């Protein structure tokens, strides 16, 4: 699988995401950045980034740094929510 990059925009936020498969494992690495059109970049520091299934099962969580950047690793699954 080649890397995939997507941009999501909604409710004043933009999330830029890049997905990479970790070697031959069944793990995905998602690196991204959250941008808020109304806030200064430093205001996004410590913002919680949470990944869960559509059934509500928590898969991964992290915090964005002062630039809104974050990274998550999780098992390959369909229908995930960020």
PDB file of N, CA, C and O in Angstrom:
ATOM      1  N   UNK A   1       0.845  -1.185   0.000  1.00  0.00           N
ATOM      2  CA  UNK A   1       0.000   0.000   0.000  1.00  0.00           C
ATOM      3  C   UNK A   1       0.883   1.238   0.000  1.00  0.00           C
ATOM      4  O   UNK A   1       1.784   1.363   0.802  1.00  0.00           O
ATOM      5  N   UNK A   2       0.597   2.138  -0.894  1.00  0.00           N
ATOM      6  CA  UNK A   2       1.314   3.414  -0.936  1.00  0.00           C
ATOM      7  C   UNK A   2       0.726   4.351   0.109  1.00  0.00           C
ATOM      8  O   UNK A   2      -0.382   4.165   0.591  1.00  0.00           O
ATOM      9  N   UNK A   3       1.490   5.350   0.460  1.00  0.00           N
ATOM     10  CA  UNK A   3       1.005   6.355   1.415  1.00  0.00           C
ATOM     11  C   UNK A   3      -0.185   7.095   0.816  1.00  0.00           C
ATOM     12  O   UNK A   3      -0.291   7.262  -0.394  1.00  0.00           O
ATOM     13  N   UNK A   4      -1.074   7.520   1.685  1.00  0.00           N
ATOM     14  CA  UNK A   4      -2.248   8.301   1.274  1.00  0.00           C
ATOM     15  C   UNK A   4      -2.269   9.588   2.072  1.00  0.00           C
ATOM     16  O   UNK A   4      -1.954   9.603   3.255  1.00  0.00           O
ATOM     17  N   UNK A   5      -2.666  10.663   1.411  1.00  0.00           N
ATOM     18  CA  UNK A   5      -2.767  11.945   2.091  1.00  0.00           C
ATOM     19  C   UNK A   5      -4.146  12.515   1.817  1.00  0.00           C
ATOM     20  O   UNK A   5      -4.622  12.500   0.679  1.00  0.00           O
ATOM     21  N   UNK A   6      -4.801  12.995   2.881  1.00  0.00           N
ATOM     22  CA  UNK A   6      -6.137  13.569   2.761  1.00  0.00           C
ATOM     23  C   UNK A   6      -6.207  14.851   3.572  1.00  0.00           C
ATOM     24  O   UNK A   6      -5.457  15.043   4.523  1.00  0.00           O
ATOM     25  N   UNK A   7      -7.124  15.711   3.186  1.00  0.00           N
ATOM     26  CA  UNK A   7      -7.396  16.936   3.938  1.00  0.00           C
ATOM     27  C   UNK A   7      -8.892  16.957   4.216  1.00  0.00           C
ATOM     28  O   UNK A   7      -9.704  16.742   3.318  1.00  0.00           O
ATOM     29  N   UNK A   8      -9.246  17.197   5.476  1.00  0.00           N
ATOM     30  CA  UNK A   8     -10.645  17.292   5.886  1.00  0.00           C
ATOM     31  C   UNK A   8     -10.879  18.696   6.416  1.00  0.00           C
ATOM     32  O   UNK A   8     -10.073  19.209   7.197  1.00  0.00           O
ATOM     33  N   UNK A   9     -11.989  19.306   5.994  1.00  0.00           N
ATOM     34  CA  UNK A   9     -12.343  20.637   6.487  1.00  0.00           C
ATOM     35  C   UNK A   9     -13.773  20.608   7.001  1.00  0.00           C
ATOM     36  O   UNK A   9     -14.658  20.052   6.346  1.00  0.00           O
ATOM     37  N   UNK A  10     -13.968  21.182   8.165  1.00  0.00           N
ATOM     38  CA  UNK A  10     -15.310  21.276   8.709  1.00  0.00           C
ATOM     39  C   UNK A  10     -15.318  22.048  10.006  1.00  0.00           C
ATOM     40  O   UNK A  10     -14.389  21.961  10.800  1.00  0.00           O
ATOM     41  N   UNK A  11     -16.365  22.835  10.223  1.00  0.00           N
ATOM     42  CA  UNK A  11     -16.579  23.584  11.454  1.00  0.00           C
ATOM     43  C   UNK A  11     -15.376  24.439  11.842  1.00  0.00           C
ATOM     44  O   UNK A  11     -14.989  24.500  13.006  1.00  0.00           O
ATOM     45  N   UNK A  12     -14.731  25.081  10.866  1.00  0.00           N
ATOM     46  CA  UNK A  12     -13.612  25.982  11.135  1.00  0.00           C
ATOM     47  C   UNK A  12     -12.270  25.309  11.308  1.00  0.00           C
ATOM     48  O   UNK A  12     -11.262  25.976  11.478  1.00  0.00           O
ATOM     49  N   UNK A  13     -12.252  23.969  11.285  1.00  0.00           N
ATOM     50  CA  UNK A  13     -10.994  23.226  11.436  1.00  0.00           C
ATOM     51  C   UNK A  13     -10.592  22.590  10.121  1.00  0.00           C
ATOM     52  O   UNK A  13     -11.436  22.184   9.330  1.00  0.00           O
ATOM     53  N   UNK A  14      -9.294  22.472   9.930  1.00  0.00           N
ATOM     54  CA  UNK A  14      -8.728  21.719   8.818  1.00  0.00           C
ATOM     55  C   UNK A  14      -7.790  20.687   9.413  1.00  0.00           C
ATOM     56  O   UNK A  14      -6.983  21.008  10.286  1.00  0.00           O
ATOM     57  N   UNK A  15      -7.917  19.443   8.961  1.00  0.00           N
ATOM     58  CA  UNK A  15      -7.030  18.370   9.403  1.00  0.00           C
ATOM     59  C   UNK A  15      -6.353  17.802   8.164  1.00  0.00           C
ATOM     60  O   UNK A  15      -7.017  17.324   7.248  1.00  0.00           O
ATOM     61  N   UNK A  16      -5.042  17.897   8.143  1.00  0.00           N
ATOM     62  CA  UNK A  16      -4.217  17.359   7.061  1.00  0.00           C
ATOM     63  C   UNK A  16      -3.627  16.045   7.575  1.00  0.00           C
ATOM     64  O   UNK A  16      -2.956  16.032   8.612  1.00  0.00           O
ATOM     65  N   UNK A  17      -3.906  14.925   6.890  1.00  0.00           N
ATOM     66  CA  UNK A  17      -3.483  13.599   7.364  1.00  0.00           C
ATOM     67  C   UNK A  17      -2.699  12.849   6.300  1.00  0.00           C
ATOM     68  O   UNK A  17      -3.031  12.911   5.119  1.00  0.00           O
ATOM     69  N   UNK A  18      -1.697  12.118   6.749  1.00  0.00           N
ATOM     70  CA  UNK A  18      -0.943  11.218   5.878  1.00  0.00           C
ATOM     71  C   UNK A  18      -0.956   9.848   6.543  1.00  0.00           C
ATOM     72  O   UNK A  18      -0.634   9.714   7.721  1.00  0.00           O
ATOM     73  N   UNK A  19      -1.361   8.829   5.772  1.00  0.00           N
ATOM     74  CA  UNK A  19      -1.419   7.461   6.270  1.00  0.00           C
ATOM     75  C   UNK A  19      -0.334   6.624   5.607  1.00  0.00           C
ATOM     76  O   UNK A  19      -0.206   6.633   4.380  1.00  0.00           O
ATOM     77  N   UNK A  20       0.433   5.905   6.413  1.00  0.00           N
ATOM     78  CA  UNK A  20       1.474   5.002   5.919  1.00  0.00           C
ATOM     79  C   UNK A  20       1.320   3.658   6.618  1.00  0.00           C
ATOM     80  O   UNK A  20       1.076   3.610   7.835  1.00  0.00           O
ATOM     81  N   UNK A  21       1.502   2.581   5.875  1.00  0.00           N
ATOM     82  CA  UNK A  21       1.510   1.253   6.482  1.00  0.00           C
ATOM     83  C   UNK A  21       2.887   0.996   7.058  1.00  0.00           C
ATOM     84  O   UNK A  21       3.903   1.301   6.439  1.00  0.00           O
ATOM     85  N   UNK A  22       2.949   0.413   8.239  1.00  0.00           N
ATOM     86  CA  UNK A  22       4.211   0.149   8.924  1.00  0.00           C
ATOM     87  C   UNK A  22       4.805  -1.162   8.407  1.00  0.00           C
ATOM     88  O   UNK A  22       4.459  -2.239   8.901  1.00  0.00           O
ATOM     89  N   UNK A  23       5.652  -1.084   7.379  1.00  0.00           N
ATOM     90  CA  UNK A  23       6.293  -2.274   6.812  1.00  0.00           C
ATOM     91  C   UNK A  23       5.270  -3.278   6.325  1.00  0.00           C
ATOM     92  O   UNK A  23       4.332  -2.934   5.638  1.00  0.00           O
ATOM     93  N   UNK A  24       5.447  -4.533   6.720  1.00  0.00           N
ATOM     94  CA  UNK A  24       4.513  -5.578   6.314  1.00  0.00           C
ATOM     95  C   UNK A  24       3.510  -5.906   7.416  1.00  0.00           C
ATOM     96  O   UNK A  24       2.761  -6.859   7.321  1.00  0.00           O
ATOM     97  N   UNK A  25       3.498  -5.100   8.470  1.00  0.00           N
ATOM     98  CA  UNK A  25       2.590  -5.344   9.592  1.00  0.00           C
ATOM     99  C   UNK A  25       1.172  -4.884   9.240  1.00  0.00           C
ATOM    100  O   UNK A  25       0.922  -4.301   8.193  1.00  0.00           O
ATOM    101  N   UNK A  26       0.256  -5.120  10.140  1.00  0.00           N
ATOM    102  CA  UNK A  26      -1.122  -4.659  10.003  1.00  0.00           C
ATOM    103  C   UNK A  26      -1.351  -3.387  10.803  1.00  0.00           C
ATOM    104  O   UNK A  26      -2.421  -3.170  11.357  1.00  0.00           O
ATOM    105  N   UNK A  27      -0.318  -2.546  10.874  1.00  0.00           N
ATOM    106  CA  UNK A  27      -0.385  -1.296  11.624  1.00  0.00           C
ATOM    107  C   UNK A  27      -0.264  -0.105  10.672  1.00  0.00           C
ATOM    108  O   UNK A  27       0.536  -0.123   9.749  1.00  0.00           O
ATOM    109  N   UNK A  28      -1.074   0.899  10.932  1.00  0.00           N
ATOM    110  CA  UNK A  28      -1.052   2.144  10.158  1.00  0.00           C
ATOM    111  C   UNK A  28      -0.487   3.259  11.031  1.00  0.00           C
ATOM    112  O   UNK A  28      -0.799   3.352  12.215  1.00  0.00           O
ATOM    113  N   UNK A  29       0.328   4.104  10.431  1.00  0.00           N
ATOM    114  CA  UNK A  29       0.813   5.306  11.103  1.00  0.00           C
ATOM    115  C   UNK A  29       0.124   6.492  10.430  1.00  0.00           C
ATOM    116  O   UNK A  29       0.175   6.638   9.211  1.00  0.00           O
ATOM    117  N   UNK A  30      -0.549   7.301  11.231  1.00  0.00           N
ATOM    118  CA  UNK A  30      -1.193   8.511  10.725  1.00  0.00           C
ATOM    119  C   UNK A  30      -0.488   9.708  11.340  1.00  0.00           C
ATOM    120  O   UNK A  30      -0.429   9.847  12.552  1.00  0.00           O
ATOM    121  N   UNK A  31       0.067  10.543  10.492  1.00  0.00           N
ATOM    122  CA  UNK A  31       0.701  11.778  10.942  1.00  0.00           C
ATOM    123  C   UNK A  31      -0.125  12.922  10.379  1.00  0.00           C
ATOM    124  O   UNK A  31      -0.557  12.876   9.222  1.00  0.00           O
ATOM    125  N   UNK A  32      -0.380  13.928  11.206  1.00  0.00           N
ATOM    126  CA  UNK A  32      -1.230  14.997  10.721  1.00  0.00           C
ATOM    127  C   UNK A  32      -1.036  16.299  11.446  1.00  0.00           C
ATOM    128  O   UNK A  32      -0.214  16.421  12.354  1.00  0.00           O
ATOM    129  N   UNK A  33      -1.830  17.263  11.021  1.00  0.00           N
ATOM    130  CA  UNK A  33      -1.802  18.579  11.635  1.00  0.00           C
ATOM    131  C   UNK A  33      -3.217  19.130  11.652  1.00  0.00           C
ATOM    132  O   UNK A  33      -3.946  19.060  10.656  1.00  0.00           O
ATOM    133  N   UNK A  34      -3.606  19.672  12.811  1.00  0.00           N
ATOM    134  CA  UNK A  34      -4.904  20.324  12.979  1.00  0.00           C
ATOM    135  C   UNK A  34      -4.677  21.821  12.879  1.00  0.00           C
ATOM    136  O   UNK A  34      -3.790  22.366  13.542  1.00  0.00           O
ATOM    137  N   UNK A  35      -5.462  22.478  12.048  1.00  0.00           N
ATOM    138  CA  UNK A  35      -5.377  23.928  11.893  1.00  0.00           C
ATOM    139  C   UNK A  35      -6.743  24.534  12.180  1.00  0.00           C
ATOM    140  O   UNK A  35      -7.759  24.018  11.709  1.00  0.00           O
ATOM    141  N   UNK A  36      -6.764  25.599  12.950  1.00  0.00           N
ATOM    142  CA  UNK A  36      -7.993  26.306  13.278  1.00  0.00           C
ATOM    143  C   UNK A  36      -7.893  27.703  12.681  1.00  0.00           C
ATOM    144  O   UNK A  36      -6.989  28.460  13.032  1.00  0.00           O
ATOM    145  N   UNK A  37      -8.807  28.035  11.797  1.00  0.00           N
ATOM    146  CA  UNK A  37      -8.771  29.331  11.117  1.00  0.00           C
ATOM    147  C   UNK A  37      -8.949  30.506  12.069  1.00  0.00           C
ATOM    148  O   UNK A  37      -8.541  31.618  11.776  1.00  0.00           O
ATOM    149  N   UNK A  38      -9.543  30.266  13.229  1.00  0.00           N
ATOM    150  CA  UNK A  38      -9.834  31.334  14.181  1.00  0.00           C
ATOM    151  C   UNK A  38      -8.786  31.465  15.289  1.00  0.00           C
ATOM    152  O   UNK A  38      -8.757  32.458  15.987  1.00  0.00           O
ATOM    153  N   UNK A  39      -7.943  30.451  15.480  1.00  0.00           N
ATOM    154  CA  UNK A  39      -7.017  30.446  16.617  1.00  0.00           C
ATOM    155  C   UNK A  39      -5.577  30.612  16.145  1.00  0.00           C
ATOM    156  O   UNK A  39      -5.241  30.305  15.008  1.00  0.00           O
ATOM    157  N   UNK A  40      -4.737  31.060  17.042  1.00  0.00           N
ATOM    158  CA  UNK A  40      -3.308  31.098  16.752  1.00  0.00           C
ATOM    159  C   UNK A  40      -2.779  29.670  16.783  1.00  0.00           C
ATOM    160  O   UNK A  40      -3.321  28.819  17.488  1.00  0.00           O
ATOM    161  N   UNK A  41      -1.707  29.379  16.038  1.00  0.00           N
ATOM    162  CA  UNK A  41      -1.176  28.015  16.034  1.00  0.00           C
ATOM    163  C   UNK A  41      -0.834  27.481  17.421  1.00  0.00           C
ATOM    164  O   UNK A  41      -1.077  26.324  17.724  1.00  0.00           O
ATOM    165  N   UNK A  42      -0.303  28.309  18.297  1.00  0.00           N
ATOM    166  CA  UNK A  42       0.081  27.835  19.625  1.00  0.00           C
ATOM    167  C   UNK A  42      -1.126  27.447  20.474  1.00  0.00           C
ATOM    168  O   UNK A  42      -0.994  26.699  21.439  1.00  0.00           O
ATOM    169  N   UNK A  43      -2.329  27.913  20.113  1.00  0.00           N
ATOM    170  CA  UNK A  43      -3.537  27.570  20.867  1.00  0.00           C
ATOM    171  C   UNK A  43      -3.920  26.112  20.695  1.00  0.00           C
ATOM    172  O   UNK A  43      -4.707  25.577  21.462  1.00  0.00           O
ATOM    173  N   UNK A  44      -3.369  25.440  19.678  1.00  0.00           N
ATOM    174  CA  UNK A  44      -3.707  24.042  19.421  1.00  0.00           C
ATOM    175  C   UNK A  44      -2.845  23.069  20.216  1.00  0.00           C
ATOM    176  O   UNK A  44      -3.089  21.869  20.200  1.00  0.00           O
ATOM    177  N   UNK A  45      -1.833  23.564  20.904  1.00  0.00           N
ATOM    178  CA  UNK A  45      -0.986  22.694  21.712  1.00  0.00           C
ATOM    179  C   UNK A  45      -1.800  21.953  22.752  1.00  0.00           C
ATOM    180  O   UNK A  45      -2.729  22.507  23.338  1.00  0.00           O
ATOM    181  N   UNK A  46      -1.487  20.705  22.952  1.00  0.00           N
ATOM    182  CA  UNK A  46      -2.168  19.824  23.911  1.00  0.00           C
ATOM    183  C   UNK A  46      -3.602  19.485  23.517  1.00  0.00           C
ATOM    184  O   UNK A  46      -4.360  18.985  24.346  1.00  0.00           O
ATOM    185  N   UNK A  47      -4.001  19.761  22.285  1.00  0.00           N
ATOM    186  CA  UNK A  47      -5.327  19.371  21.814  1.00  0.00           C
ATOM    187  C   UNK A  47      -5.395  17.856  21.712  1.00  0.00           C
ATOM    188  O   UNK A  47      -4.514  17.225  21.130  1.00  0.00           O
ATOM    189  N   UNK A  48      -6.426  17.252  22.271  1.00  0.00           N
ATOM    190  CA  UNK A  48      -6.582  15.798  22.219  1.00  0.00           C
ATOM    191  C   UNK A  48      -6.966  15.357  20.806  1.00  0.00           C
ATOM    192  O   UNK A  48      -7.823  15.975  20.170  1.00  0.00           O
ATOM    193  N   UNK A  49      -6.317  14.309  20.328  1.00  0.00           N
ATOM    194  CA  UNK A  49      -6.636  13.681  19.054  1.00  0.00           C
ATOM    195  C   UNK A  49      -6.996  12.234  19.388  1.00  0.00           C
ATOM    196  O   UNK A  49      -6.187  11.507  19.954  1.00  0.00           O
ATOM    197  N   UNK A  50      -8.223  11.836  19.061  1.00  0.00           N
ATOM    198  CA  UNK A  50      -8.738  10.531  19.471  1.00  0.00           C
ATOM    199  C   UNK A  50      -9.237   9.776  18.246  1.00  0.00           C
ATOM    200  O   UNK A  50      -9.936  10.339  17.399  1.00  0.00           O
ATOM    201  N   UNK A  51      -8.900   8.497  18.172  1.00  0.00           N
ATOM    202  CA  UNK A  51      -9.341   7.629  17.079  1.00  0.00           C
ATOM    203  C   UNK A  51     -10.179   6.511  17.679  1.00  0.00           C
ATOM    204  O   UNK A  51      -9.751   5.859  18.624  1.00  0.00           O
ATOM    205  N   UNK A  52     -11.385   6.304  17.134  1.00  0.00           N
ATOM    206  CA  UNK A  52     -12.252   5.246  17.646  1.00  0.00           C
ATOM    207  C   UNK A  52     -13.036   4.622  16.506  1.00  0.00           C
ATOM    208  O   UNK A  52     -13.114   5.156  15.410  1.00  0.00           O
ATOM    209  N   UNK A  53     -13.632   3.464  16.784  1.00  0.00           N
ATOM    210  CA  UNK A  53     -14.460   2.776  15.800  1.00  0.00           C
ATOM    211  C   UNK A  53     -15.848   3.385  15.808  1.00  0.00           C
ATOM    212  O   UNK A  53     -16.220   4.117  16.729  1.00  0.00           O
ATOM    213  N   UNK A  54     -16.647   3.051  14.799  1.00  0.00           N
ATOM    214  CA  UNK A  54     -18.006   3.591  14.768  1.00  0.00           C
ATOM    215  C   UNK A  54     -18.865   3.020  15.895  1.00  0.00           C
ATOM    216  O   UNK A  54     -19.900   3.578  16.226  1.00  0.00           O
ATOM    217  N   UNK A  55     -18.420   1.932  16.520  1.00  0.00           N
ATOM    218  CA  UNK A  55     -19.123   1.370  17.677  1.00  0.00           C
ATOM    219  C   UNK A  55     -18.702   2.046  18.982  1.00  0.00           C
ATOM    220  O   UNK A  55     -19.202   1.722  20.051  1.00  0.00           O
ATOM    221  N   UNK A  56     -17.734   2.973  18.919  1.00  0.00           N
ATOM    222  CA  UNK A  56     -17.301   3.703  20.095  1.00  0.00           C
ATOM    223  C   UNK A  56     -16.102   3.113  20.818  1.00  0.00           C
ATOM    224  O   UNK A  56     -15.741   3.570  21.891  1.00  0.00           O
ATOM    225  N   UNK A  57     -15.439   2.110  20.222  1.00  0.00           N
ATOM    226  CA  UNK A  57     -14.247   1.514  20.842  1.00  0.00           C
ATOM    227  C   UNK A  57     -13.040   2.404  20.589  1.00  0.00           C
ATOM    228  O   UNK A  57     -12.714   2.727  19.453  1.00  0.00           O
ATOM    229  N   UNK A  58     -12.356   2.819  21.655  1.00  0.00           N
ATOM    230  CA  UNK A  58     -11.164   3.650  21.552  1.00  0.00           C
ATOM    231  C   UNK A  58     -10.006   2.833  20.988  1.00  0.00           C
ATOM    232  O   UNK A  58      -9.708   1.746  21.473  1.00  0.00           O
ATOM    233  N   UNK A  59      -9.358   3.338  19.935  1.00  0.00           N
ATOM    234  CA  UNK A  59      -8.212   2.657  19.338  1.00  0.00           C
ATOM    235  C   UNK A  59      -6.889   3.328  19.662  1.00  0.00           C
ATOM    236  O   UNK A  59      -5.891   2.671  19.875  1.00  0.00           O
ATOM    237  N   UNK A  60      -6.871   4.659  19.659  1.00  0.00           N
ATOM    238  CA  UNK A  60      -5.622   5.383  19.908  1.00  0.00           C
ATOM    239  C   UNK A  60      -5.940   6.810  20.320  1.00  0.00           C
ATOM    240  O   UNK A  60      -6.966   7.368  19.932  1.00  0.00           O
ATOM    241  N   UNK A  61      -5.043   7.384  21.103  1.00  0.00           N
ATOM    242  CA  UNK A  61      -5.193   8.778  21.504  1.00  0.00           C
ATOM    243  C   UNK A  61      -3.813   9.408  21.659  1.00  0.00           C
ATOM    244  O   UNK A  61      -2.847   8.721  21.984  1.00  0.00           O
ATOM    245  N   UNK A  62      -3.736  10.685  21.389  1.00  0.00           N
ATOM    246  CA  UNK A  62      -2.496  11.442  21.547  1.00  0.00           C
ATOM    247  C   UNK A  62      -2.862  12.909  21.715  1.00  0.00           C
ATOM    248  O   UNK A  62      -4.036  13.257  21.696  1.00  0.00           O
ATOM    249  N   UNK A  63      -1.862  13.748  21.878  1.00  0.00           N
ATOM    250  CA  UNK A  63      -2.070  15.190  21.938  1.00  0.00           C
ATOM    251  C   UNK A  63      -1.267  15.863  20.841  1.00  0.00           C
ATOM    252  O   UNK A  63      -0.140  15.455  20.548  1.00  0.00           O
ATOM    253  N   UNK A  64      -1.838  16.898  20.259  1.00  0.00           N
ATOM    254  CA  UNK A  64      -1.129  17.690  19.264  1.00  0.00           C
ATOM    255  C   UNK A  64      -0.081  18.551  19.961  1.00  0.00           C
ATOM    256  O   UNK A  64      -0.278  18.968  21.104  1.00  0.00           O
ATOM    257  N   UNK A  65       1.026  18.810  19.270  1.00  0.00           N
ATOM    258  CA  UNK A  65       2.038  19.711  19.835  1.00  0.00           C
ATOM    259  C   UNK A  65       1.621  21.162  19.616  1.00  0.00           C
ATOM    260  O   UNK A  65       0.515  21.434  19.139  1.00  0.00           O
ATOM    261  N   UNK A  66       2.504  22.098  19.929  1.00  0.00           N
ATOM    262  CA  UNK A  66       2.159  23.519  19.831  1.00  0.00           C
ATOM    263  C   UNK A  66       1.879  23.987  18.406  1.00  0.00           C
ATOM    264  O   UNK A  66       1.339  25.074  18.194  1.00  0.00           O
ATOM    265  N   UNK A  67       2.228  23.155  17.403  1.00  0.00           N
ATOM    266  CA  UNK A  67       1.955  23.490  16.006  1.00  0.00           C
ATOM    267  C   UNK A  67       0.727  22.750  15.478  1.00  0.00           C
ATOM    268  O   UNK A  67       0.426  22.803  14.292  1.00  0.00           O
ATOM    269  N   UNK A  68       0.045  22.008  16.353  1.00  0.00           N
ATOM    270  CA  UNK A  68      -1.118  21.232  15.944  1.00  0.00           C
ATOM    271  C   UNK A  68      -0.766  19.895  15.317  1.00  0.00           C
ATOM    272  O   UNK A  68      -1.635  19.205  14.802  1.00  0.00           O
ATOM    273  N   UNK A  69       0.508  19.508  15.370  1.00  0.00           N
ATOM    274  CA  UNK A  69       0.964  18.264  14.745  1.00  0.00           C
ATOM    275  C   UNK A  69       0.780  17.080  15.699  1.00  0.00           C
ATOM    276  O   UNK A  69       0.933  17.219  16.915  1.00  0.00           O
ATOM    277  N   UNK A  70       0.478  15.921  15.121  1.00  0.00           N
ATOM    278  CA  UNK A  70       0.288  14.718  15.925  1.00  0.00           C
ATOM    279  C   UNK A  70       0.627  13.475  15.104  1.00  0.00           C
ATOM    280  O   UNK A  70       0.758  13.541  13.883  1.00  0.00           O
ATOM    281  N   UNK A  71       0.768  12.352  15.806  1.00  0.00           N
ATOM    282  CA  UNK A  71       1.020  11.068  15.159  1.00  0.00           C
ATOM    283  C   UNK A  71       0.316   9.977  15.952  1.00  0.00           C
ATOM    284  O   UNK A  71       0.348   9.971  17.186  1.00  0.00           O
ATOM    285  N   UNK A  72      -0.333   9.058  15.241  1.00  0.00           N
ATOM    286  CA  UNK A  72      -1.030   7.924  15.844  1.00  0.00           C
ATOM    287  C   UNK A  72      -0.631   6.644  15.129  1.00  0.00           C
ATOM    288  O   UNK A  72      -0.430   6.664  13.916  1.00  0.00           O
ATOM    289  N   UNK A  73      -0.556   5.544  15.857  1.00  0.00           N
ATOM    290  CA  UNK A  73      -0.370   4.223  15.259  1.00  0.00           C
ATOM    291  C   UNK A  73      -1.524   3.354  15.715  1.00  0.00           C
ATOM    292  O   UNK A  73      -1.905   3.381  16.891  1.00  0.00           O
ATOM    293  N   UNK A  74      -2.090   2.579  14.767  1.00  0.00           N
ATOM    294  CA  UNK A  74      -3.259   1.778  15.087  1.00  0.00           C
ATOM    295  C   UNK A  74      -3.377   0.613  14.113  1.00  0.00           C
ATOM    296  O   UNK A  74      -2.836   0.661  13.001  1.00  0.00           O
ATOM    297  N   UNK A  75      -4.095  -0.450  14.518  1.00  0.00           N
ATOM    298  CA  UNK A  75      -4.298  -1.598  13.629  1.00  0.00           C
ATOM    299  C   UNK A  75      -5.221  -1.229  12.469  1.00  0.00           C
ATOM    300  O   UNK A  75      -6.107  -0.376  12.616  1.00  0.00           O
ATOM    301  N   UNK A  76      -5.025  -1.878  11.337  1.00  0.00           N
ATOM    302  CA  UNK A  76      -5.864  -1.639  10.165  1.00  0.00           C
ATOM    303  C   UNK A  76      -7.302  -2.028  10.493  1.00  0.00           C
ATOM    304  O   UNK A  76      -7.563  -3.132  10.958  1.00  0.00           O
ATOM    305  N   UNK A  77      -8.215  -1.092  10.288  1.00  0.00           N
ATOM    306  CA  UNK A  77      -9.660  -1.309  10.517  1.00  0.00           C
ATOM    307  C   UNK A  77     -10.440  -0.457   9.540  1.00  0.00           C
ATOM    308  O   UNK A  77      -9.953   0.573   9.076  1.00  0.00           O
ATOM    309  N   UNK A  78     -11.670  -0.831   9.281  1.00  0.00           N
ATOM    310  CA  UNK A  78     -12.587  -0.034   8.476  1.00  0.00           C
ATOM    311  C   UNK A  78     -13.420   0.866   9.370  1.00  0.00           C
ATOM    312  O   UNK A  78     -13.590   0.589  10.559  1.00  0.00           O
ATOM    313  N   UNK A  79     -13.945   1.933   8.796  1.00  0.00           N
ATOM    314  CA  UNK A  79     -14.927   2.821   9.432  1.00  0.00           C
ATOM    315  C   UNK A  79     -14.455   3.392  10.769  1.00  0.00           C
ATOM    316  O   UNK A  79     -15.095   3.215  11.797  1.00  0.00           O
ATOM    317  N   UNK A  80     -13.362   4.099  10.726  1.00  0.00           N
ATOM    318  CA  UNK A  80     -12.822   4.727  11.935  1.00  0.00           C
ATOM    319  C   UNK A  80     -13.231   6.199  11.996  1.00  0.00           C
ATOM    320  O   UNK A  80     -13.538   6.814  10.984  1.00  0.00           O
ATOM    321  N   UNK A  81     -13.208   6.749  13.190  1.00  0.00           N
ATOM    322  CA  UNK A  81     -13.569   8.144  13.427  1.00  0.00           C
ATOM    323  C   UNK A  81     -12.396   8.846  14.115  1.00  0.00           C
ATOM    324  O   UNK A  81     -11.765   8.282  14.998  1.00  0.00           O
ATOM    325  N   UNK A  82     -12.132  10.097  13.710  1.00  0.00           N
ATOM    326  CA  UNK A  82     -11.058  10.891  14.314  1.00  0.00           C
ATOM    327  C   UNK A  82     -11.673  12.096  14.991  1.00  0.00           C
ATOM    328  O   UNK A  82     -12.516  12.768  14.439  1.00  0.00           O
TER     329      UNK A  82
END
